[in-house]
mmCIF file of C-alpha atoms in Angstrom:
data_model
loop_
_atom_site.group_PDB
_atom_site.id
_atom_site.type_symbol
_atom_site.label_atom_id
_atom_site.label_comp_id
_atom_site.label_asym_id
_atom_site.label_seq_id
_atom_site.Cartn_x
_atom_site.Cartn_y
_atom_site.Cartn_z
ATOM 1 C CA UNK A 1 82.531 82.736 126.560
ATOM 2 C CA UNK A 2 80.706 86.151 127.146
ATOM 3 C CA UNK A 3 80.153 84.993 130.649
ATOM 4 C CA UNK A 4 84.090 85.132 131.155
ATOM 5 C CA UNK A 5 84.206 89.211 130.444
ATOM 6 C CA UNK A 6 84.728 91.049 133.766
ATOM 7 C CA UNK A 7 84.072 94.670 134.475
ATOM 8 C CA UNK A 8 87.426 96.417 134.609
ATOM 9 C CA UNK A 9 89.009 94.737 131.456
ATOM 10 C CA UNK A 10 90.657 96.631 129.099
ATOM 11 C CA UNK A 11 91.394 96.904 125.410
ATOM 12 C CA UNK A 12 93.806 99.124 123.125
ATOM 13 C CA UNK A 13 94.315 99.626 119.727
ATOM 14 C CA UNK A 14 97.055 102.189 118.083
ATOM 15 C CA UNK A 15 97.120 103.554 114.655
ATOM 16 C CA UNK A 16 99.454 106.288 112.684
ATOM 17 C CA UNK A 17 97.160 109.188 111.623
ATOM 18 C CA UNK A 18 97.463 109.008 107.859
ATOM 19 C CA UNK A 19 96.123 111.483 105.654
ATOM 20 C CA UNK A 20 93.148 109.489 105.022
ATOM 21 C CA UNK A 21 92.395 109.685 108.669
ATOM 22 C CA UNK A 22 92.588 113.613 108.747
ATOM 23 C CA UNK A 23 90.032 116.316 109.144
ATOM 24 C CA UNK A 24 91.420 117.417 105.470
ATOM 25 C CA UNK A 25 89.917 114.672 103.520
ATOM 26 C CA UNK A 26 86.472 116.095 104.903
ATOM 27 C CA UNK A 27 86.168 119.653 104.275
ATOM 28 C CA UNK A 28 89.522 122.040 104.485
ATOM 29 C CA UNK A 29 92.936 121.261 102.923
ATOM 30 C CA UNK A 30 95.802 121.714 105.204
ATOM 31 C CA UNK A 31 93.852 120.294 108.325
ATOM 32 C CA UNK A 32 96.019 117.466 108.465
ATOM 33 C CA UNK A 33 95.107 116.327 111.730
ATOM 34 C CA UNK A 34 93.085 113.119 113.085
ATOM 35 C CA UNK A 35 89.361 114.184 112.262
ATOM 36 C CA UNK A 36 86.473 113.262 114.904
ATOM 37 C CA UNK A 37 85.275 110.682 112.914
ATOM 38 C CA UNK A 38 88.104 108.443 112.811
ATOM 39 C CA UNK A 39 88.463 108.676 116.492
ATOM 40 C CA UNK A 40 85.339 107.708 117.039
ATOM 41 C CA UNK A 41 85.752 105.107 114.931
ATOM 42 C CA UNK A 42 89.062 103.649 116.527
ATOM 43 C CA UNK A 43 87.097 103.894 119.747
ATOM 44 C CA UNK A 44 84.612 101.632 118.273
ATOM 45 C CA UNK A 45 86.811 99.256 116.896
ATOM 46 C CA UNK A 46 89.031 98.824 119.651
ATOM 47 C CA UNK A 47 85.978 97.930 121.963
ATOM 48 C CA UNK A 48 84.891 95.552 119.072
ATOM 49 C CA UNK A 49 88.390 93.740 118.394
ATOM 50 C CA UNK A 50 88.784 93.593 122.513
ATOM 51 C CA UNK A 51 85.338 91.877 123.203
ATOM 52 C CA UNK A 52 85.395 89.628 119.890
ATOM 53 C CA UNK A 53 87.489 86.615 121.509
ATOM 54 C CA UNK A 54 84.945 86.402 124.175
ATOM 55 C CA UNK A 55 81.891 85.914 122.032
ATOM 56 C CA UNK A 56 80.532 82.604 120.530
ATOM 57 C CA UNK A 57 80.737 81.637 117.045
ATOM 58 C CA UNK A 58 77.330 82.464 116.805
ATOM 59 C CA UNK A 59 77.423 86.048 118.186
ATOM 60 C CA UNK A 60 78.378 89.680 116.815
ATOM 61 C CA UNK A 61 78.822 93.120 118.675
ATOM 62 C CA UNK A 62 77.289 96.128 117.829
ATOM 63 C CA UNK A 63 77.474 99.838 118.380
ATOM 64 C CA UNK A 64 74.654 101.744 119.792
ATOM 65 C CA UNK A 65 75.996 104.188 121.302
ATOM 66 C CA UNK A 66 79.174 106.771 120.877
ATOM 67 C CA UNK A 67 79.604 110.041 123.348
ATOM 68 C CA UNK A 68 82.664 111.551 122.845
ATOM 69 C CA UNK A 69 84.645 114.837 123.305
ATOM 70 C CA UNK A 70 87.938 115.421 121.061
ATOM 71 C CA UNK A 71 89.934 117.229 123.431
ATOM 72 C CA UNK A 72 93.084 118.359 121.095
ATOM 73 C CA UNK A 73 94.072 118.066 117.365
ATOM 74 C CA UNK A 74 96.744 115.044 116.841
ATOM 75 C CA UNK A 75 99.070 115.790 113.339
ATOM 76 C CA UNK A 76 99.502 113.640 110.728
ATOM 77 C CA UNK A 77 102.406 111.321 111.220
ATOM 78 C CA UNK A 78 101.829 111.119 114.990
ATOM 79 C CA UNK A 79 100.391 107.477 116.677
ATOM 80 C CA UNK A 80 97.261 107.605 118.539
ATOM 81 C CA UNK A 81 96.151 104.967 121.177
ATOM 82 C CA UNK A 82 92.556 104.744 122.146
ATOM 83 C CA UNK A 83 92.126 102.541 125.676
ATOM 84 C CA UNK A 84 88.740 101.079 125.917
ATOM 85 C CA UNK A 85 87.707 100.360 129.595
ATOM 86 C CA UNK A 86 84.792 97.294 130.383
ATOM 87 C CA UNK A 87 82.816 99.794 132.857
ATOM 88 C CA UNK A 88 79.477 97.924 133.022
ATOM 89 C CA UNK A 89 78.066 94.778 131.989
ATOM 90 C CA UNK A 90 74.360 94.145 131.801
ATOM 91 C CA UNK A 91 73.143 90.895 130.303
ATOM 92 C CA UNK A 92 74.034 91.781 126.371
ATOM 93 C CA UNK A 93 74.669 95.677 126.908
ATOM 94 C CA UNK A 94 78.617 96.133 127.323
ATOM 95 C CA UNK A 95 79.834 99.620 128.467
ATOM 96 C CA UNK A 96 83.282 100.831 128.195
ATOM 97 C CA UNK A 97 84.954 104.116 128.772
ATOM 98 C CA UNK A 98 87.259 105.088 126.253
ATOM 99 C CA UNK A 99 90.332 107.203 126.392
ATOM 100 C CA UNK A 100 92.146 108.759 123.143
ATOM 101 C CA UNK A 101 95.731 109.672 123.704
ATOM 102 C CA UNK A 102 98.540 111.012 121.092
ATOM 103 C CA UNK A 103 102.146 110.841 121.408
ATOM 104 C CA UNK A 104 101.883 113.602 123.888
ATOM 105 C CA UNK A 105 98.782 113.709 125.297
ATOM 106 C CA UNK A 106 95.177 112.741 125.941
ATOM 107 C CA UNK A 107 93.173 114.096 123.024
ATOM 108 C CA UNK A 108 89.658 112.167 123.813
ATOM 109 C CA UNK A 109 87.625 110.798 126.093
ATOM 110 C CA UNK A 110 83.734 109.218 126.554
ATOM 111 C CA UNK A 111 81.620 106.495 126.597
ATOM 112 C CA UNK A 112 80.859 103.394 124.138
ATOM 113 C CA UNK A 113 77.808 100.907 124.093
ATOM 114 C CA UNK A 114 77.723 97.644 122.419
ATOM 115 C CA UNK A 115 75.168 95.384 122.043
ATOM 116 C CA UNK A 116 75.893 91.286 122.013
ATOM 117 C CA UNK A 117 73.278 90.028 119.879
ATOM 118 C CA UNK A 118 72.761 86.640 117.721
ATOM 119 C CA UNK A 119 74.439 87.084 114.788
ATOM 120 C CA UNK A 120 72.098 84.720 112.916
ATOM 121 C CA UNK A 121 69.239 86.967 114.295
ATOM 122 C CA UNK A 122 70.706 89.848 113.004
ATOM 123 C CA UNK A 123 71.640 88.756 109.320
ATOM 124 C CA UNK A 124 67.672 87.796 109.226
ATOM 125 C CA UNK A 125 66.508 91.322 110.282
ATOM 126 C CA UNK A 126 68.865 92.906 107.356
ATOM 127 C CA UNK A 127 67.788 90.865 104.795
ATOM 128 C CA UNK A 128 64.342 91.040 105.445
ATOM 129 C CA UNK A 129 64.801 94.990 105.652
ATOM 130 C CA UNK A 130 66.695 95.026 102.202
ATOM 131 C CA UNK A 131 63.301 93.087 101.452
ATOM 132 C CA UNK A 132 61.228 96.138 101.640
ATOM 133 C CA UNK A 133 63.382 98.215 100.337
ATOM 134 C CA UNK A 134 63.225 99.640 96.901
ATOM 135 C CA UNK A 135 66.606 100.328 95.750
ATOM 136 C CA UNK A 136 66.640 103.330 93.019
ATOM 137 C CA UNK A 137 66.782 102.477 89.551
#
C-alpha cells in the first residue's frame, strides 16, 4: 500500500496548546506559550498518523530527520494546525514539508524525513541493542 502514496499528498493534525505543551513546563514560569519541542513533535506525528494507512501490517515509519524554524509564540488556549506536505518520495525515504499555523497565523515551517522500514527488522535491532547494554544498577 506504500506504492499508492503520491507526491503532493497532504496530512493535518490540530491540537489546543495546553500547559503541558508550553515553553513553561521547560525552563521559565509564565511562558505559557507552545514550546519548540512540541511543535516539532506535532510535525512529526502528523506526518506519521498521515502515512500510517498506507503502510503494510508489517511496516513502521520513522523520523530521521526534523529542520524547523518557530516563527512566532502561539498562547496557551489557542489551536495550532501543523500541515504536512508529501514533497518527495524515494524508495523508503518520505519527505514532507511542514507548515505550523495558530489561530492567526503561520508560526512554523520546515522539513520532515521518515524512513519506511520493516517493522520486524527493526524490533530485532532494539532488542539486540538492549542486549549489549548494561543497564545501571
Amino acid at each position: 500500500m506504500a506504492d499508492q502514496m503520491t507526491v503532493g499528498m497532504t496530512f493535518e493534525k490540530t491540537l489546543t496548546v495546553t500547559e503541558v505543551l508550553t515553553a513553561g513546563q521547560l525552563h521559565r514560569r509564565g511562558m505559557y506559550v507552545l514550546s519548540t519541542p512540541e511543535m516539532i513533535r506535532l510535525v512529526e506525528h502528523c506526518a506519521l498518523e498521515g502515512v500510517q494507512p498506507f503502510l503494510q501490517s508489517n511496516q513502521n515509519s520513522v523520523g530521521t530527520r526534523v529542520d524547523v524554524r518557530h516563527l512566532s509564540a502561539t498562547p496557551m488556549g489557542m489551536q495550532v494546525t501543523a500541515r504536512c506536505t508529501l514533497v518527495e518520495i524515494d524508495r523508503r525515504r518520505l519527505v514532507f514539508q511542514a507548515e505550523v499555523h495558530d489561530e492567526l497565523e503561520k508560526v512554523g515551517e520546515g522539513t520532515h524525513e521518515r524512513f519506511i522500514v520493516d517493522a520486524e527488522k527493526q524490533l530485532a535491532r532494539i532488542q539486540e541493542k538492549l542486549g549489549r547494554w548494561k543497564a545501571p544498577a
